[in-house]
Amino acid sequence: MLAGLAIVSLVVVAGLKSLAMLALGVAAAVVSVASAYFFLSRRGLWRWLSLTVFILVPVAVIVVYAFEDLLWIAFVSAAIWLLASMTARLALTGKQADWQMPEHPAQPPARHPYFIMNPRSGGGKVEEFDLKRKAEGLGAEVFLIGGPEPVDVAQVAREAVDQGADLLGVAGGDGTQALVAGIAAEHGLPFVVISAGTRNHFALDLGLDREDPSACLNALSDGVELRVDLGVINGQTFVNNASFGAYAEIVETPAYRGDKVNTTLNTLPDLLQGHRGAHLRARAGGTEIDGPQALLVSNNPYGTGDIAGLGRRVRLDRGILGVVAVTVSSAAQAIGLLRGSHATGLVPHDRPGVPAPKARMDWARLRHLAGFSPPAPIATAS
């Protein structure tokens, strides 16, 4: 009803001009996406010309609408469309039991919890939030990763288990989390995540507080158990994703950690035009993927409704791998990507939690839910 109202209100007020408004809006959207793609994939003059076009196109549309005295109805129609989109996604969101991970009662309180903390992770969050002192105040033993020499974190965790540790935890990035989580799983011990990393994807998917890592320590006194899958590549555990192609090339660039935005902008042109990086080929089930710019393999699937192909994993216990392949070699594919098109431990009881996943817009499903059409056949693959 809201979608229809958005169209009818425009036609009633603007009449035949509504067709011109629609055509102008669609053309502007196409030009904006194309210019954004050229901004990311080119350097020098082309990049800045594309940025100029990207900025001027919506301004020009607003000026034209205002000159024709149609700006107000354009805003009204857009607002109704936004409301229609919000209600549609709400209608398409699955039952909470389908997307929320089940919680289990926590094991008896640990007698000898052991935490490994990286003081450099996340720009110094261990020191900023006084995590070592707070953990020790709760009866935990803390190992700080320090010194110029590399530390074998897995070996430190193994030695802690040999010395009687009955709970392992990490304040650090996803890589360190994964190493210690693998040791905890190997010995059947609970594992606590402290969100002290730079990106904290694993903590995000667990619904932990990323603003205050010290809140994660509440798992020691008032925790619940989440049973989470771990991914393994060549014997090495991962809790987030293994990345190949553009994403991996960018994050492995030495300058990335110090200047993420400029490093990404300087690296993307060569990656998007195929001048840099390996040619990727992948096989996922019965699907062959040839030449994607980026490929990410995760323990359990990520949502694919955003440009990067990564959102949240609302479930980490499905026992399946998620594969996201991103291929963008033209403006048309960039538009498709923007539209979301695609091919086939222990945690504190009181935590922010994971919001309901944003459902992908599917008009066929909406019509079926409204009772206007029979259900679409479901395709299966093995």
Short mmCIF file of C-alpha atoms in Angstrom, two decimals, residues 126 164 181:
data_model
loop_
_atom_site.label_atom_id
_atom_site.label_comp_id
_atom_site.label_asym_id
_atom_site.label_seq_id
_atom_site.Cartn_x
_atom_site.Cartn_y
_atom_site.Cartn_z
CA VAL A 126 44.18 -2.95 26.90
CA GLY A 164 45.89 -25.83 35.12
CA ALA A 181 40.00 -20.39 20.53
#
